[in-house]
Amino acid sequence: MNPEAAAATGRVPHGGSDDETLIDFSANVNPECPSDTVSVYESAFETARRYPDDGYGEFRRAAADSLDCDLERIVPTAGGLEAIRLAIGTTVDAGDSVLVPAPSFGEYAREVRLQGATPEFVAQDGVLDADPAGRALAIVCNPNNPTGDAYDHDELRAFAERCHAAGTTLLVDEAFLGFTDRPSMAGTDGVVVARSLTKLYGLPGLRAGFAAATGDELGRLENARRAWTLGAPAAAVGAHCLRQSAFAETTRRRVDRERERMRKTLDDEYDVRPSDAPFLLVDVGDCDVDVLVARLRERGIAVRDATTFRGLDSHVRVAVRTSAENDRLLEAMADV
């Protein structure tokens, strides 16, 4: 990390509310989590009284099985964002150029700047057509946050091949890919995949995730990762959740059904973008976003002010939650 860049680079706004009186549509987190998660967490307390096994065998095995890849390709991290930071920090030097999609997750550009490098922004729906030559890294968010677009797998693989041929590492953030039935890019040469347990399993405070890579990228990630990066409870709960394939499939069906219902209803009043993710990007047109957000809060609902994303000026992002909660949102959005 570049010291001068660290002194000059600010924080990035995020969704999420700690006000328990609000229904939180501002964070794209599953409102449900797998059964027995609490008992697994509690049973891990005794193991937390000593240092965890830095090999994280059970966690790695569960992560590898969830992606159908080799266990040796998994690098445990304290959340998906740490996997992103690790990938950027082991690939990018001061003065480098990095392809960054926009609008997209704001932490990409921040992490690039922290290295003293330059984010070269490209439209998120055209990133796969960009020329990776001369870049230290290219980044793709699949599905993209906040637009919800998922990329065609064959087109993404072709872009990965072009990156590899150009000597450019490709970072694919798959934080929301578990909400789809699309295959992962894990195991592809020259690609680092970042995964999070936050979204699909409804555990943002657990801080568990992982990266998957091969070759030189894998070696750098494994050598640079912090010792004991996962606490014992996070590793135990993470391994448990990653094995809950039935929970994941039930969640996918619920999100697909509710997202389409929400989109059709909201589209009567607003311009709503189609999505493959557990959220919708809503263009509220001439409505004042600040006023809309404030009035929804008065009705007990938090939505994400999406104008903080690069290139968006009249948008909010709303998560897909339970059917009853979604009804509350739809009613409030219609009223205000």
Coordinates of C-alpha atoms in Angstrom, one line a residue:
M1 CA 0.0 0.0 0.0
N2 CA 1.3 3.4 -0.9
P3 CA 1.6 5.7 2.2
E4 CA 0.9 8.9 0.4
A5 CA -2.1 7.5 -1.3
A6 CA -3.4 6.1 2.0
A7 CA -3.2 9.5 3.5
A8 CA -5.2 11.1 0.7
T9 CA -7.8 8.4 -0.1
G10 CA -11.1 8.7 1.7
R11 CA -13.8 6.2 2.7
V12 CA -16.5 4.8 0.5
P13 CA -20.3 5.1 1.4
H14 CA -22.1 1.8 1.8
G15 CA -25.6 0.6 2.4
G16 CA -26.7 -1.0 5.7
S17 CA -28.5 0.4 8.7
D18 CA -27.9 -0.3 12.4
D19 CA -31.4 1.1 13.3
E20 CA -33.4 -1.9 14.3
T21 CA -36.6 0.0 13.9
L22 CA -36.1 0.1 10.2
I23 CA -36.6 -2.6 7.6
D24 CA -33.2 -2.5 5.8
F25 CA -33.5 -2.6 2.1
S26 CA -30.3 -0.6 1.7
A27 CA -28.0 -3.6 2.2
N28 CA -28.1 -6.6 -0.2
V29 CA -28.2 -9.2 2.5
N30 CA -30.3 -12.3 2.7
P31 CA -32.9 -11.7 5.6
E32 CA -32.6 -15.5 6.4
C33 CA -29.6 -17.7 7.3
P34 CA -29.1 -21.5 7.3
S35 CA -30.6 -23.5 10.1
D36 CA -28.3 -24.5 13.0
T37 CA -26.0 -21.6 12.3
V38 CA -26.4 -20.3 15.9
S39 CA -25.5 -23.7 17.4
V40 CA -22.5 -24.0 15.2
Y41 CA -21.3 -20.6 16.2
E42 CA -21.8 -21.4 19.9
S43 CA -20.0 -24.7 19.7
A44 CA -17.0 -23.0 18.2
F45 CA -16.5 -20.8 21.3
E46 CA -14.2 -23.3 23.0
T47 CA -11.9 -23.5 19.9
A48 CA -11.8 -19.6 20.0
R49 CA -9.7 -19.9 23.2
R50 CA -6.7 -20.9 21.1
Y51 CA -5.3 -19.8 17.8
P52 CA -7.1 -21.3 14.8
D53 CA -5.5 -23.8 12.5
D54 CA -4.0 -21.5 9.9
G55 CA -4.5 -24.1 7.2
Y56 CA -8.3 -23.8 7.5
G57 CA -8.8 -27.3 6.1
E58 CA -12.5 -27.7 6.7
F59 CA -13.3 -24.2 5.5
R60 CA -11.2 -24.6 2.4
R61 CA -12.8 -27.9 1.6
A62 CA -16.3 -26.6 1.9
A63 CA -15.4 -23.5 -0.2
A64 CA -13.8 -25.7 -2.9
D65 CA -16.8 -28.1 -3.0
S66 CA -19.2 -25.1 -3.3
L67 CA -17.4 -24.0 -6.5
D68 CA -16.4 -27.5 -7.7
C69 CA -12.7 -26.6 -7.7
D70 CA -9.5 -27.9 -6.1
L71 CA -9.1 -27.3 -2.4
E72 CA -5.6 -25.9 -3.0
R73 CA -7.0 -23.0 -5.0
I74 CA -8.9 -21.6 -2.0
V75 CA -7.4 -18.7 0.0
P76 CA -9.5 -17.9 3.1
T77 CA -10.2 -14.2 3.9
A78 CA -12.1 -12.2 6.4
G79 CA -14.9 -11.3 4.0
G80 CA -15.1 -10.8 0.3
L81 CA -13.7 -7.2 0.6
E82 CA -10.4 -8.6 2.1
A83 CA -10.2 -11.0 -0.9
I84 CA -10.5 -8.0 -3.2
R85 CA -7.9 -6.0 -1.2
L86 CA -5.5 -9.0 -1.2
A87 CA -5.9 -9.4 -5.0
I88 CA -5.3 -5.8 -5.8
G89 CA -2.5 -5.4 -3.2
T90 CA -0.6 -8.4 -4.7
T91 CA -1.1 -7.4 -8.3
V92 CA -1.0 -3.6 -8.6
D93 CA 2.0 -1.2 -8.0
A94 CA 2.2 2.6 -7.8
G95 CA 1.8 4.1 -11.3
D96 CA -0.1 1.1 -12.7
S97 CA -3.4 1.4 -14.6
V98 CA -6.4 -0.7 -13.7
L99 CA -9.7 -1.2 -15.6
V100 CA -12.6 -0.5 -13.2
P101 CA -16.3 -0.8 -14.2
A102 CA -18.7 2.0 -13.5
P103 CA -21.1 2.3 -12.0
S104 CA -20.0 -0.5 -9.6
F105 CA -18.8 -1.2 -6.1
G106 CA -16.9 1.8 -5.0
E107 CA -14.2 -0.1 -3.1
Y108 CA -12.5 -1.2 -6.3
A109 CA -11.4 2.3 -7.2
R110 CA -10.5 3.0 -3.6
E111 CA -8.3 -0.1 -3.3
V112 CA -6.6 0.8 -6.6
R113 CA -5.9 4.3 -5.4
L114 CA -4.5 3.0 -2.1
Q115 CA -1.8 1.3 -4.1
G116 CA -0.9 4.6 -5.8
A117 CA -2.4 3.3 -9.1
T118 CA -4.9 4.9 -11.4
P119 CA -8.4 3.5 -11.9
E120 CA -9.4 3.7 -15.6
F121 CA -13.2 3.7 -15.6
V122 CA -15.1 1.9 -18.3
A123 CA -18.9 1.4 -18.5
Q124 CA -19.9 -1.7 -16.7
D125 CA -22.0 -3.0 -19.6
G126 CA -19.0 -2.6 -21.9
V127 CA -16.2 -3.8 -19.7
L128 CA -15.9 -7.1 -21.6
D129 CA -15.2 -5.2 -24.8
A130 CA -12.4 -3.1 -23.2
D131 CA -8.7 -3.6 -24.2
P132 CA -6.8 -5.1 -21.2
A133 CA -3.4 -4.5 -22.8
G134 CA -1.1 -2.4 -20.6
R135 CA -3.2 -2.8 -17.5
A136 CA -2.0 -4.5 -14.3
L137 CA -5.5 -5.6 -13.5
A138 CA -9.0 -5.7 -14.9
I139 CA -12.0 -5.9 -12.6
V140 CA -15.5 -7.4 -13.2
C141 CA -18.4 -7.6 -10.8
N142 CA -20.7 -10.5 -11.7
P143 CA -23.6 -9.7 -11.2
N144 CA -22.7 -6.1 -11.1
N145 CA -23.5 -3.9 -8.1
P146 CA -25.7 -1.7 -8.3
T147 CA -27.1 -2.5 -11.8
G148 CA -27.7 -6.2 -11.2
D149 CA -26.4 -7.3 -14.6
A150 CA -24.9 -10.8 -14.9
Y151 CA -22.4 -11.3 -17.7
D152 CA -22.7 -14.1 -20.3
H153 CA -20.3 -16.8 -19.2
D154 CA -18.8 -17.5 -22.6
E155 CA -18.2 -13.8 -23.2
L156 CA -16.6 -13.5 -19.7
R157 CA -14.3 -16.5 -20.4
A158 CA -13.3 -14.9 -23.7
F159 CA -12.4 -11.7 -21.9
A160 CA -10.4 -13.7 -19.4
E161 CA -8.5 -15.3 -22.2
R162 CA -7.7 -11.9 -23.7
C163 CA -6.5 -10.6 -20.3
H164 CA -4.3 -13.7 -19.8
A165 CA -2.8 -13.2 -23.2
A166 CA -2.1 -9.6 -22.4
G167 CA -0.4 -10.4 -19.1
T168 CA -3.3 -8.7 -17.2
T169 CA -4.8 -10.4 -14.1
L170 CA -8.6 -10.5 -14.1
L171 CA -10.4 -10.0 -10.7
V172 CA -14.0 -11.3 -10.8
D173 CA -16.1 -10.3 -7.8
E174 CA -18.7 -13.0 -7.4
A175 CA -20.3 -11.7 -4.2
F176 CA -23.8 -12.1 -5.7
L177 CA -23.2 -15.0 -8.1
G178 CA -24.6 -17.5 -5.6
F179 CA -28.0 -16.0 -6.2
T180 CA -27.9 -17.2 -9.8
D181 CA -27.3 -20.6 -11.4
R182 CA -24.4 -19.4 -13.4
P183 CA -21.0 -21.1 -13.2
S184 CA -18.0 -19.5 -11.3
M185 CA -14.8 -18.4 -13.0
A186 CA -12.8 -20.1 -10.2
G187 CA -10.0 -22.2 -11.6
T188 CA -9.5 -20.1 -14.8
D189 CA -5.9 -19.2 -15.6
G190 CA -5.1 -15.7 -14.8
V191 CA -8.3 -15.1 -12.9
V192 CA -8.8 -14.3 -9.2
V193 CA -12.3 -14.9 -7.9
A194 CA -13.5 -13.1 -4.7
R195 CA -16.4 -14.6 -2.8
S196 CA -18.3 -13.5 0.3
L197 CA -20.6 -15.3 2.8
T198 CA -22.2 -12.0 3.6
K199 CA -24.9 -11.8 1.0
L200 CA -26.2 -15.3 0.3
Y201 CA -26.0 -16.6 3.9
G202 CA -27.2 -13.4 5.6
L203 CA -24.1 -13.0 7.8
P204 CA -22.5 -9.6 7.2
G205 CA -21.0 -9.3 10.7
L206 CA -19.3 -12.7 10.5
R207 CA -16.6 -11.4 8.0
A208 CA -15.9 -14.7 6.2
G209 CA -15.0 -15.1 2.6
F210 CA -12.4 -16.4 0.3
A211 CA -10.5 -16.0 -3.0
A212 CA -9.9 -18.7 -5.6
A213 CA -6.9 -18.5 -8.0
T214 CA -4.3 -20.6 -9.8
G215 CA -0.7 -20.2 -10.8
D216 CA 1.3 -17.1 -9.9
E217 CA -1.8 -15.3 -8.7
L218 CA -2.5 -18.1 -6.2
G219 CA 1.0 -18.1 -4.9
R220 CA 1.0 -14.4 -4.3
L221 CA -2.4 -14.5 -2.5
E222 CA -1.4 -17.4 -0.3
N223 CA 2.0 -15.8 0.6
A224 CA 0.5 -12.4 1.4
R225 CA -2.6 -13.3 3.3
R226 CA -2.6 -12.6 7.0
A227 CA -2.0 -15.4 9.5
W228 CA -5.2 -16.5 11.3
T229 CA -7.3 -14.4 8.9
L230 CA -10.5 -16.1 10.0
G231 CA -11.5 -16.4 13.6
A232 CA -12.5 -20.0 14.7
P233 CA -16.3 -19.2 14.9
A234 CA -16.2 -17.5 11.4
A235 CA -14.4 -20.5 9.9
A236 CA -16.7 -23.0 11.5
V237 CA -19.9 -21.2 10.6
G238 CA -18.5 -20.5 7.1
A239 CA -17.8 -24.1 6.5
H240 CA -21.3 -25.0 7.7
C241 CA -23.1 -22.5 5.5
L242 CA -21.1 -23.3 2.4
R243 CA -22.4 -26.9 2.6
Q244 CA -26.1 -25.8 2.7
S245 CA -26.9 -26.3 -1.0
A246 CA -30.6 -26.7 -0.3
F247 CA -30.8 -23.4 1.5
A248 CA -29.0 -21.7 -1.4
E249 CA -31.4 -23.2 -3.9
T250 CA -34.5 -22.2 -1.8
T251 CA -33.1 -18.7 -1.5
R252 CA -32.5 -18.4 -5.3
R253 CA -36.1 -19.4 -6.0
R254 CA -37.5 -16.9 -3.5
V255 CA -35.3 -14.1 -4.7
D256 CA -36.2 -14.8 -8.4
R257 CA -39.9 -14.8 -7.6
E258 CA -40.0 -11.7 -5.4
R259 CA -37.6 -9.7 -7.5
E260 CA -39.8 -10.1 -10.6
R261 CA -42.9 -9.2 -8.6
M262 CA -41.2 -6.1 -7.1
R263 CA -39.9 -5.1 -10.6
K264 CA -43.3 -5.3 -12.2
T265 CA -45.0 -3.3 -9.4
L266 CA -42.3 -0.6 -9.1
D267 CA -42.2 -0.3 -12.9
D268 CA -45.7 1.2 -12.9
E269 CA -44.3 4.4 -11.3
Y270 CA -40.5 4.3 -11.9
D271 CA -37.9 3.1 -14.4
V272 CA -36.6 -0.2 -12.9
R273 CA -33.6 -2.0 -14.4
P274 CA -33.9 -5.8 -14.9
S275 CA -31.6 -7.6 -12.5
D276 CA -30.0 -11.0 -11.9
A277 CA -29.0 -10.0 -8.3
P278 CA -30.9 -9.8 -5.0
F279 CA -31.6 -6.1 -5.6
L280 CA -33.1 -3.7 -8.0
L281 CA -31.8 -0.4 -9.3
V282 CA -34.6 2.1 -9.5
D283 CA -34.5 5.4 -11.5
V284 CA -36.9 7.7 -9.6
G285 CA -36.7 10.4 -12.4
D286 CA -37.6 13.9 -11.2
C287 CA -38.1 12.8 -7.6
D288 CA -35.6 14.3 -5.2
V289 CA -33.6 11.2 -4.0
D290 CA -32.8 12.8 -0.6
V291 CA -36.4 13.5 0.0
L292 CA -37.5 10.1 -1.1
V293 CA -35.0 8.4 1.1
A294 CA -36.0 10.5 4.1
R295 CA -39.7 9.9 3.6
L296 CA -39.2 6.2 3.4
R297 CA -37.2 6.3 6.6
E298 CA -40.2 8.0 8.2
R299 CA -42.2 5.0 7.2
G300 CA -39.7 2.6 8.8
I301 CA -37.8 1.6 5.6
A302 CA -34.2 2.2 4.6
V303 CA -33.2 2.2 0.9
R304 CA -29.8 2.8 -0.6
D305 CA -29.1 6.3 -2.1
A306 CA -27.5 5.1 -5.3
T307 CA -26.4 8.6 -6.4
T308 CA -23.1 7.9 -4.6
F309 CA -22.3 5.4 -7.4
R310 CA -20.3 6.9 -10.2
G311 CA -22.6 8.1 -13.1
L312 CA -25.9 7.7 -11.3
D313 CA -27.9 10.9 -10.3
S314 CA -31.5 9.9 -9.8
H315 CA -31.4 6.3 -8.5
V316 CA -32.0 4.3 -5.4
R317 CA -31.2 0.6 -4.9
V318 CA -33.6 -1.7 -3.1
A319 CA -32.8 -5.2 -1.8
V320 CA -35.1 -8.2 -2.2
R321 CA -36.3 -9.3 1.3
T322 CA -39.2 -11.5 2.5
S323 CA -42.6 -11.3 0.8
A324 CA -44.2 -9.4 3.7
E325 CA -41.3 -6.9 3.9
N326 CA -41.3 -6.4 0.2
D327 CA -45.0 -5.6 0.4
R328 CA -44.2 -2.8 2.9
L329 CA -41.7 -1.4 0.5
L330 CA -44.0 -1.5 -2.5
E331 CA -46.8 0.2 -0.5
A332 CA -44.5 2.9 0.8
M333 CA -42.8 3.6 -2.6
A334 CA -46.3 4.0 -4.2
D335 CA -47.4 6.4 -1.5
V336 CA -44.4 8.7 -1.4

